[in-house]
Amino acid sequence: MTTIAQLLNTKGNQVWSVEPKATIFEALEIMSEKEIGALLVMEDGKLTGIFSERDYARKVILKGKSSKETQVGELMTKKVFYIDPQKTISECMAMMTNKKIRHLPVIENDNVIGIITIGDIVNNIISEQIGRAH
């Protein structure tokens, strides 16, 4: 079974982030430019939250907030679930399913070393199944 560390080695460990003081609009610009669904919120090199498309839909639009005036830190998800790189794809998938999340930071020794998305998990499982079929 593939570990999270192995998956990061394959997909890369690029992490896109913003500071809590960035505006929602700035965060959305980065997400659009990078074609990603979430940004980690980092302050002084430490993970303080996550801001996703879901946060935008539920906390900005529905609450009538202004994306150009509201800071990410005000609306980010503060309770961030994360995974250790030595965990398996199955453990990651179970956590994402149980917590109903689609983006999971990978943390080793208190440092963010990557992020795993539900798409990464699905792609890995499909690749493993194709590999077994041949």
Tab-separated table of N, CA and C in Angstrom:
chain	number	residue	atom	x	y	z
A	1	MET	N	0.856	-1.197	0.000
A	1	MET	CA	0.000	0.000	0.000
A	1	MET	C	0.889	1.243	0.000
A	2	THR	N	0.539	2.155	-0.837
A	2	THR	CA	1.291	3.398	-0.999
A	2	THR	C	1.170	4.272	0.251
A	3	THR	N	2.285	4.894	0.639
A	3	THR	CA	2.246	5.841	1.759
A	3	THR	C	2.020	7.249	1.215
A	4	ILE	N	1.672	8.139	2.108
A	4	ILE	CA	1.492	9.544	1.738
A	4	ILE	C	2.814	10.123	1.232
A	5	ALA	N	3.923	9.749	1.861
A	5	ALA	CA	5.239	10.228	1.428
A	5	ALA	C	5.517	9.803	-0.011
A	6	GLN	N	5.185	8.561	-0.361
A	6	GLN	CA	5.384	8.079	-1.727
A	6	GLN	C	4.504	8.857	-2.707
A	7	LEU	N	3.270	9.115	-2.308
A	7	LEU	CA	2.362	9.877	-3.165
A	7	LEU	C	2.898	11.292	-3.391
A	8	LEU	N	3.405	11.922	-2.334
A	8	LEU	CA	3.985	13.267	-2.479
A	8	LEU	C	5.197	13.248	-3.414
A	9	ASN	N	5.994	12.184	-3.345
A	9	ASN	CA	7.155	12.078	-4.228
A	9	ASN	C	6.717	12.017	-5.689
A	10	THR	N	5.584	11.396	-5.937
A	10	THR	CA	5.060	11.264	-7.296
A	10	THR	C	4.397	12.550	-7.775
A	11	LYS	N	3.526	13.115	-6.953
A	11	LYS	CA	2.734	14.277	-7.379
A	11	LYS	C	3.437	15.610	-7.147
A	12	GLY	N	4.423	15.595	-6.291
A	12	GLY	CA	5.107	16.839	-5.931
A	12	GLY	C	4.570	17.367	-4.617
A	13	ASN	N	5.321	18.256	-3.999
A	13	ASN	CA	4.912	18.744	-2.679
A	13	ASN	C	4.699	20.259	-2.676
A	14	GLN	N	4.294	20.787	-3.816
A	14	GLN	CA	4.000	22.222	-3.901
A	14	GLN	C	2.829	22.559	-2.982
A	15	VAL	N	3.012	23.585	-2.171
A	15	VAL	CA	1.954	24.038	-1.268
A	15	VAL	C	1.704	25.514	-1.533
A	16	TRP	N	0.473	25.861	-1.781
A	16	TRP	CA	0.090	27.255	-1.976
A	16	TRP	C	-0.568	27.743	-0.699
A	17	SER	N	-0.194	28.945	-0.278
A	17	SER	CA	-0.736	29.444	0.982
A	17	SER	C	-0.916	30.954	0.935
A	18	VAL	N	-1.650	31.455	1.914
A	18	VAL	CA	-1.823	32.893	2.126
A	18	VAL	C	-1.685	33.153	3.612
A	19	GLU	N	-1.496	34.422	3.947
A	19	GLU	CA	-1.478	34.822	5.350
A	19	GLU	C	-2.900	35.148	5.774
A	20	PRO	N	-3.183	35.075	7.066
A	20	PRO	CA	-4.540	35.361	7.548
A	20	PRO	C	-5.024	36.764	7.188
A	21	LYS	N	-4.099	37.712	7.014
A	21	LYS	CA	-4.505	39.087	6.727
A	21	LYS	C	-4.827	39.324	5.252
A	22	ALA	N	-4.562	38.338	4.392
A	22	ALA	CA	-4.919	38.463	2.972
A	22	ALA	C	-6.435	38.552	2.849
A	23	THR	N	-6.896	39.232	1.801
A	23	THR	CA	-8.348	39.308	1.594
A	23	THR	C	-8.843	38.019	0.943
A	24	ILE	N	-10.119	37.782	1.110
A	24	ILE	CA	-10.750	36.632	0.466
A	24	ILE	C	-10.534	36.723	-1.048
A	25	PHE	N	-10.656	37.924	-1.599
A	25	PHE	CA	-10.470	38.139	-3.031
A	25	PHE	C	-9.067	37.719	-3.467
A	26	GLU	N	-8.051	38.101	-2.691
A	26	GLU	CA	-6.672	37.720	-3.009
A	26	GLU	C	-6.518	36.193	-2.994
A	27	ALA	N	-7.129	35.561	-2.012
A	27	ALA	CA	-7.072	34.101	-1.916
A	27	ALA	C	-7.736	33.464	-3.137
A	28	LEU	N	-8.890	33.982	-3.529
A	28	LEU	CA	-9.595	33.447	-4.698
A	28	LEU	C	-8.785	33.627	-5.981
A	29	GLU	N	-8.078	34.750	-6.089
A	29	GLU	CA	-7.230	34.977	-7.265
A	29	GLU	C	-6.151	33.898	-7.366
A	30	ILE	N	-5.519	33.571	-6.251
A	30	ILE	CA	-4.470	32.539	-6.233
A	30	ILE	C	-5.079	31.183	-6.575
A	31	MET	N	-6.221	30.876	-5.966
A	31	MET	CA	-6.869	29.598	-6.215
A	31	MET	C	-7.240	29.450	-7.691
A	32	SER	N	-7.722	30.521	-8.285
A	32	SER	CA	-8.089	30.493	-9.703
A	32	SER	C	-6.851	30.337	-10.578
A	33	GLU	N	-5.829	31.115	-10.293
A	33	GLU	CA	-4.590	31.084	-11.084
A	33	GLU	C	-3.930	29.712	-11.033
A	34	LYS	N	-3.915	29.097	-9.850
A	34	LYS	CA	-3.240	27.814	-9.661
A	34	LYS	C	-4.161	26.625	-9.921
A	35	GLU	N	-5.449	26.925	-10.163
A	35	GLU	CA	-6.463	25.883	-10.391
A	35	GLU	C	-6.513	24.880	-9.244
A	36	ILE	N	-6.646	25.425	-8.037
A	36	ILE	CA	-6.733	24.604	-6.830
A	36	ILE	C	-7.989	24.980	-6.056
A	37	GLY	N	-8.422	24.092	-5.189
A	37	GLY	CA	-9.663	24.293	-4.456
A	37	GLY	C	-9.490	24.777	-3.029
A	38	ALA	N	-8.249	24.899	-2.563
A	38	ALA	CA	-8.019	25.352	-1.193
A	38	ALA	C	-6.602	25.896	-1.049
A	39	LEU	N	-6.463	26.781	-0.080
A	39	LEU	CA	-5.158	27.336	0.279
A	39	LEU	C	-4.911	27.101	1.756
A	40	LEU	N	-3.674	26.775	2.087
A	40	LEU	CA	-3.327	26.720	3.500
A	40	LEU	C	-3.131	28.145	3.972
A	41	VAL	N	-3.497	28.399	5.211
A	41	VAL	CA	-3.310	29.728	5.799
A	41	VAL	C	-2.129	29.591	6.762
A	42	MET	N	-1.052	30.322	6.435
A	42	MET	CA	0.190	30.207	7.180
A	42	MET	C	0.568	31.555	7.772
A	43	GLU	N	1.083	31.503	8.997
A	43	GLU	CA	1.571	32.709	9.647
A	43	GLU	C	2.875	32.364	10.355
A	44	ASP	N	3.930	33.099	10.045
A	44	ASP	CA	5.257	32.836	10.617
A	44	ASP	C	5.680	31.376	10.410
A	45	GLY	N	5.385	30.844	9.229
A	45	GLY	CA	5.779	29.480	8.896
A	45	GLY	C	4.939	28.389	9.521
A	46	LYS	N	3.897	28.758	10.236
A	46	LYS	CA	3.055	27.764	10.913
A	46	LYS	C	1.658	27.745	10.304
A	47	LEU	N	1.098	26.563	10.223
A	47	LEU	CA	-0.251	26.369	9.707
A	47	LEU	C	-1.260	26.870	10.736
A	48	THR	N	-2.092	27.830	10.329
A	48	THR	CA	-3.090	28.381	11.255
A	48	THR	C	-4.515	28.114	10.790
A	49	GLY	N	-4.669	27.642	9.539
A	49	GLY	CA	-6.003	27.366	9.027
A	49	GLY	C	-5.945	26.919	7.585
A	50	ILE	N	-7.139	26.736	7.017
A	50	ILE	CA	-7.267	26.384	5.612
A	50	ILE	C	-8.473	27.145	5.072
A	51	PHE	N	-8.370	27.600	3.840
A	51	PHE	CA	-9.474	28.314	3.207
A	51	PHE	C	-9.782	27.617	1.889
A	52	SER	N	-11.034	27.169	1.744
A	52	SER	CA	-11.428	26.392	0.575
A	52	SER	C	-12.593	27.039	-0.166
A	53	GLU	N	-12.859	26.508	-1.338
A	53	GLU	CA	-14.026	26.946	-2.115
A	53	GLU	C	-15.297	26.784	-1.278
A	54	ARG	N	-15.340	25.735	-0.501
A	54	ARG	CA	-16.499	25.493	0.363
A	54	ARG	C	-16.636	26.596	1.406
A	55	ASP	N	-15.517	27.032	1.973
A	55	ASP	CA	-15.554	28.148	2.927
A	55	ASP	C	-16.103	29.394	2.249
A	56	TYR	N	-15.645	29.630	1.027
A	56	TYR	CA	-16.119	30.809	0.290
A	56	TYR	C	-17.628	30.744	0.093
A	57	ALA	N	-18.101	29.620	-0.394
A	57	ALA	CA	-19.538	29.481	-0.683
A	57	ALA	C	-20.389	29.613	0.578
A	58	ARG	N	-19.921	29.046	1.663
A	58	ARG	CA	-20.739	29.007	2.882
A	58	ARG	C	-20.552	30.209	3.809
A	59	LYS	N	-19.389	30.810	3.766
A	59	LYS	CA	-19.098	31.854	4.747
A	59	LYS	C	-19.014	33.259	4.159
A	60	VAL	N	-18.842	33.375	2.864
A	60	VAL	CA	-18.756	34.702	2.237
A	60	VAL	C	-20.075	35.020	1.559
A	61	ILE	N	-20.411	34.243	0.567
A	61	ILE	CA	-21.616	34.511	-0.219
A	61	ILE	C	-22.872	34.459	0.650
A	62	LEU	N	-23.051	33.383	1.372
A	62	LEU	CA	-24.290	33.218	2.136
A	62	LEU	C	-24.422	34.196	3.297
A	63	LYS	N	-23.307	34.692	3.805
A	63	LYS	CA	-23.361	35.641	4.928
A	63	LYS	C	-23.253	37.088	4.459
A	64	GLY	N	-23.245	37.292	3.145
A	64	GLY	CA	-23.226	38.647	2.607
A	64	GLY	C	-21.945	39.411	2.883
A	65	LYS	N	-20.828	38.712	3.013
A	65	LYS	CA	-19.534	39.366	3.256
A	65	LYS	C	-18.944	39.864	1.940
A	66	SER	N	-18.065	40.826	2.022
A	66	SER	CA	-17.367	41.344	0.847
A	66	SER	C	-16.022	40.642	0.722
A	67	SER	N	-15.794	40.021	-0.430
A	67	SER	CA	-14.536	39.294	-0.612
A	67	SER	C	-13.343	40.236	-0.721
A	68	LYS	N	-13.572	41.490	-1.067
A	68	LYS	CA	-12.462	42.446	-1.191
A	68	LYS	C	-12.135	43.117	0.146
A	69	GLU	N	-13.007	43.002	1.121
A	69	GLU	CA	-12.786	43.651	2.415
A	69	GLU	C	-12.565	42.663	3.556
A	70	THR	N	-13.035	41.449	3.408
A	70	THR	CA	-12.941	40.455	4.481
A	70	THR	C	-11.613	39.712	4.394
A	71	GLN	N	-10.965	39.542	5.552
A	71	GLN	CA	-9.689	38.835	5.597
A	71	GLN	C	-9.902	37.330	5.712
A	72	VAL	N	-8.986	36.584	5.137
A	72	VAL	CA	-9.035	35.121	5.172
A	72	VAL	C	-9.096	34.617	6.618
A	73	GLY	N	-8.327	35.232	7.498
A	73	GLY	CA	-8.287	34.795	8.893
A	73	GLY	C	-9.632	34.846	9.589
A	74	GLU	N	-10.510	35.704	9.115
A	74	GLU	CA	-11.839	35.829	9.715
A	74	GLU	C	-12.744	34.646	9.359
A	75	LEU	N	-12.546	34.078	8.182
A	75	LEU	CA	-13.469	33.050	7.702
A	75	LEU	C	-12.832	31.689	7.437
A	76	MET	N	-11.530	31.574	7.637
A	76	MET	CA	-10.866	30.289	7.385
A	76	MET	C	-11.375	29.223	8.358
A	77	THR	N	-11.186	27.980	7.973
A	77	THR	CA	-11.450	26.870	8.870
A	77	THR	C	-10.234	26.755	9.781
A	78	LYS	N	-10.463	26.938	11.081
A	78	LYS	CA	-9.341	26.970	12.026
A	78	LYS	C	-8.927	25.583	12.511
A	79	LYS	N	-9.882	24.662	12.557
A	79	LYS	CA	-9.548	23.297	12.976
A	79	LYS	C	-9.120	22.530	11.735
A	80	VAL	N	-7.808	22.423	11.560
A	80	VAL	CA	-7.261	21.787	10.370
A	80	VAL	C	-6.837	20.363	10.697
A	81	PHE	N	-7.427	19.421	9.991
A	81	PHE	CA	-6.997	18.033	10.109
A	81	PHE	C	-5.780	17.872	9.204
A	82	TYR	N	-4.871	17.003	9.586
A	82	TYR	CA	-3.662	16.775	8.799
A	82	TYR	C	-3.259	15.327	8.921
A	83	ILE	N	-2.291	14.934	8.106
A	83	ILE	CA	-1.853	13.536	8.108
A	83	ILE	C	-0.329	13.462	8.118
A	84	ASP	N	0.174	12.400	8.675
A	84	ASP	CA	1.600	12.105	8.739
A	84	ASP	C	2.019	11.437	7.422
A	85	PRO	N	3.200	11.751	6.906
A	85	PRO	CA	3.617	11.176	5.620
A	85	PRO	C	3.779	9.656	5.625
A	86	GLN	N	3.906	9.057	6.804
A	86	GLN	CA	4.074	7.602	6.861
A	86	GLN	C	2.749	6.846	6.838
A	87	LYS	N	1.644	7.569	6.925
A	87	LYS	CA	0.323	6.922	6.848
A	87	LYS	C	0.079	6.434	5.429
A	88	THR	N	-0.865	5.521	5.280
A	88	THR	CA	-1.160	4.954	3.962
A	88	THR	C	-2.280	5.733	3.263
A	89	ILE	N	-2.386	5.469	1.970
A	89	ILE	CA	-3.464	6.062	1.179
A	89	ILE	C	-4.815	5.675	1.786
A	90	SER	N	-4.959	4.435	2.225
A	90	SER	CA	-6.223	3.974	2.834
A	90	SER	C	-6.553	4.769	4.089
A	91	GLU	N	-5.541	5.016	4.925
A	91	GLU	CA	-5.760	5.794	6.146
A	91	GLU	C	-6.154	7.225	5.801
A	92	CYS	N	-5.525	7.774	4.771
A	92	CYS	CA	-5.842	9.132	4.329
A	92	CYS	C	-7.279	9.205	3.805
A	93	MET	N	-7.651	8.236	2.976
A	93	MET	CA	-8.996	8.207	2.416
A	93	MET	C	-10.039	8.066	3.525
A	94	ALA	N	-9.757	7.242	4.512
A	94	ALA	CA	-10.684	7.060	5.639
A	94	ALA	C	-10.858	8.375	6.403
A	95	MET	N	-9.756	9.084	6.653
A	95	MET	CA	-9.842	10.345	7.387
A	95	MET	C	-10.645	11.375	6.587
A	96	MET	N	-10.360	11.476	5.294
A	96	MET	CA	-11.070	12.447	4.456
A	96	MET	C	-12.573	12.135	4.415
A	97	THR	N	-12.897	10.870	4.323
A	97	THR	CA	-14.303	10.460	4.284
A	97	THR	C	-14.989	10.747	5.615
A	98	ASN	N	-14.352	10.349	6.706
A	98	ASN	CA	-14.946	10.540	8.038
A	98	ASN	C	-15.106	12.006	8.408
A	99	LYS	N	-14.142	12.832	8.039
A	99	LYS	CA	-14.174	14.252	8.392
A	99	LYS	C	-14.871	15.100	7.332
A	100	LYS	N	-15.235	14.468	6.193
A	100	LYS	CA	-15.890	15.171	5.081
A	100	LYS	C	-15.048	16.337	4.570
A	101	ILE	N	-13.770	16.037	4.322
A	101	ILE	CA	-12.841	17.056	3.814
A	101	ILE	C	-12.233	16.577	2.504
A	102	ARG	N	-11.754	17.544	1.706
A	102	ARG	CA	-11.187	17.214	0.395
A	102	ARG	C	-9.723	17.619	0.257
A	103	HIS	N	-9.183	18.279	1.273
A	103	HIS	CA	-7.783	18.739	1.251
A	103	HIS	C	-7.163	18.429	2.609
A	104	LEU	N	-6.014	17.775	2.582
A	104	LEU	CA	-5.391	17.338	3.825
A	104	LEU	C	-3.900	17.673	3.816
A	105	PRO	N	-3.502	18.651	4.647
A	105	PRO	CA	-2.068	18.966	4.730
A	105	PRO	C	-1.283	17.765	5.268
A	106	VAL	N	-0.061	17.644	4.806
A	106	VAL	CA	0.846	16.601	5.286
A	106	VAL	C	1.878	17.303	6.159
A	107	ILE	N	1.958	16.856	7.411
A	107	ILE	CA	2.845	17.513	8.377
A	107	ILE	C	3.823	16.507	8.958
A	108	GLU	N	5.109	16.928	8.955
A	108	GLU	CA	6.169	16.118	9.534
A	108	GLU	C	7.040	17.036	10.377
A	109	ASN	N	7.258	16.668	11.631
A	109	ASN	CA	8.065	17.475	12.564
A	109	ASN	C	7.579	18.925	12.621
A	110	ASP	N	6.272	19.115	12.727
A	110	ASP	CA	5.633	20.435	12.825
A	110	ASP	C	5.785	21.297	11.577
A	111	ASN	N	6.219	20.714	10.469
A	111	ASN	CA	6.352	21.454	9.216
A	111	ASN	C	5.421	20.890	8.153
A	112	VAL	N	4.773	21.781	7.420
A	112	VAL	CA	3.940	21.352	6.301
A	112	VAL	C	4.870	20.950	5.166
A	113	ILE	N	4.732	19.706	4.702
A	113	ILE	CA	5.605	19.231	3.622
A	113	ILE	C	4.824	18.962	2.333
A	114	GLY	N	3.520	19.163	2.364
A	114	GLY	CA	2.707	18.951	1.174
A	114	GLY	C	1.236	18.989	1.514
A	115	ILE	N	0.423	18.737	0.502
A	115	ILE	CA	-1.015	18.658	0.705
A	115	ILE	C	-1.550	17.575	-0.226
A	116	ILE	N	-2.475	16.791	0.298
A	116	ILE	CA	-3.109	15.719	-0.462
A	116	ILE	C	-4.564	16.108	-0.686
A	117	THR	N	-5.024	15.933	-1.914
A	117	THR	CA	-6.429	16.209	-2.215
A	117	THR	C	-7.150	14.891	-2.480
A	118	ILE	N	-8.464	14.953	-2.444
A	118	ILE	CA	-9.249	13.758	-2.745
A	118	ILE	C	-8.952	13.292	-4.170
A	119	GLY	N	-8.687	14.239	-5.078
A	119	GLY	CA	-8.317	13.875	-6.447
A	119	GLY	C	-7.012	13.094	-6.507
A	120	ASP	N	-6.047	13.470	-5.670
A	120	ASP	CA	-4.778	12.735	-5.611
A	120	ASP	C	-5.014	11.287	-5.199
A	121	ILE	N	-5.898	11.103	-4.214
A	121	ILE	CA	-6.201	9.765	-3.707
A	121	ILE	C	-6.864	8.929	-4.804
A	122	VAL	N	-7.864	9.499	-5.456
A	122	VAL	CA	-8.574	8.787	-6.519
A	122	VAL	C	-7.604	8.416	-7.647
A	123	ASN	N	-6.780	9.365	-8.071
A	123	ASN	CA	-5.810	9.089	-9.140
A	123	ASN	C	-4.853	7.969	-8.750
A	124	ASN	N	-4.408	7.969	-7.500
A	124	ASN	CA	-3.488	6.933	-7.034
A	124	ASN	C	-4.155	5.560	-7.046
A	125	ILE	N	-5.379	5.500	-6.569
A	125	ILE	CA	-6.099	4.219	-6.529
A	125	ILE	C	-6.317	3.694	-7.945
A	126	ILE	N	-6.713	4.572	-8.858
A	126	ILE	CA	-6.916	4.156	-10.254
A	126	ILE	C	-5.600	3.644	-10.850
A	127	SER	N	-4.503	4.364	-10.603
A	127	SER	CA	-3.200	3.940	-11.118
A	127	SER	C	-2.804	2.571	-10.580
A	128	GLU	N	-3.048	2.352	-9.286
A	128	GLU	CA	-2.724	1.049	-8.690
A	128	GLU	C	-3.573	-0.047	-9.305
A	129	GLN	N	-4.859	0.225	-9.555
A	129	GLN	CA	-5.742	-0.776	-10.143
A	129	GLN	C	-5.329	-1.098	-11.581
A	130	ILE	N	-4.951	-0.057	-12.334
A	130	ILE	CA	-4.493	-0.278	-13.709
A	130	ILE	C	-3.208	-1.087	-13.706
A	131	GLY	N	-2.322	-0.775	-12.761
A	131	GLY	CA	-1.063	-1.510	-12.632
A	131	GLY	C	-1.276	-2.986	-12.340
A	132	ARG	N	-2.276	-3.288	-11.529
A	132	ARG	CA	-2.575	-4.687	-11.187
A	132	ARG	C	-3.235	-5.424	-12.354
A	133	ALA	N	-3.912	-4.668	-13.215
A	133	ALA	CA	-4.640	-5.292	-14.327
A	133	ALA	C	-3.692	-5.750	-15.434
A	134	HIS	N	-2.481	-5.185	-15.466
A	134	HIS	CA	-1.544	-5.518	-16.557
A	134	HIS	C	-0.572	-6.583	-16.155
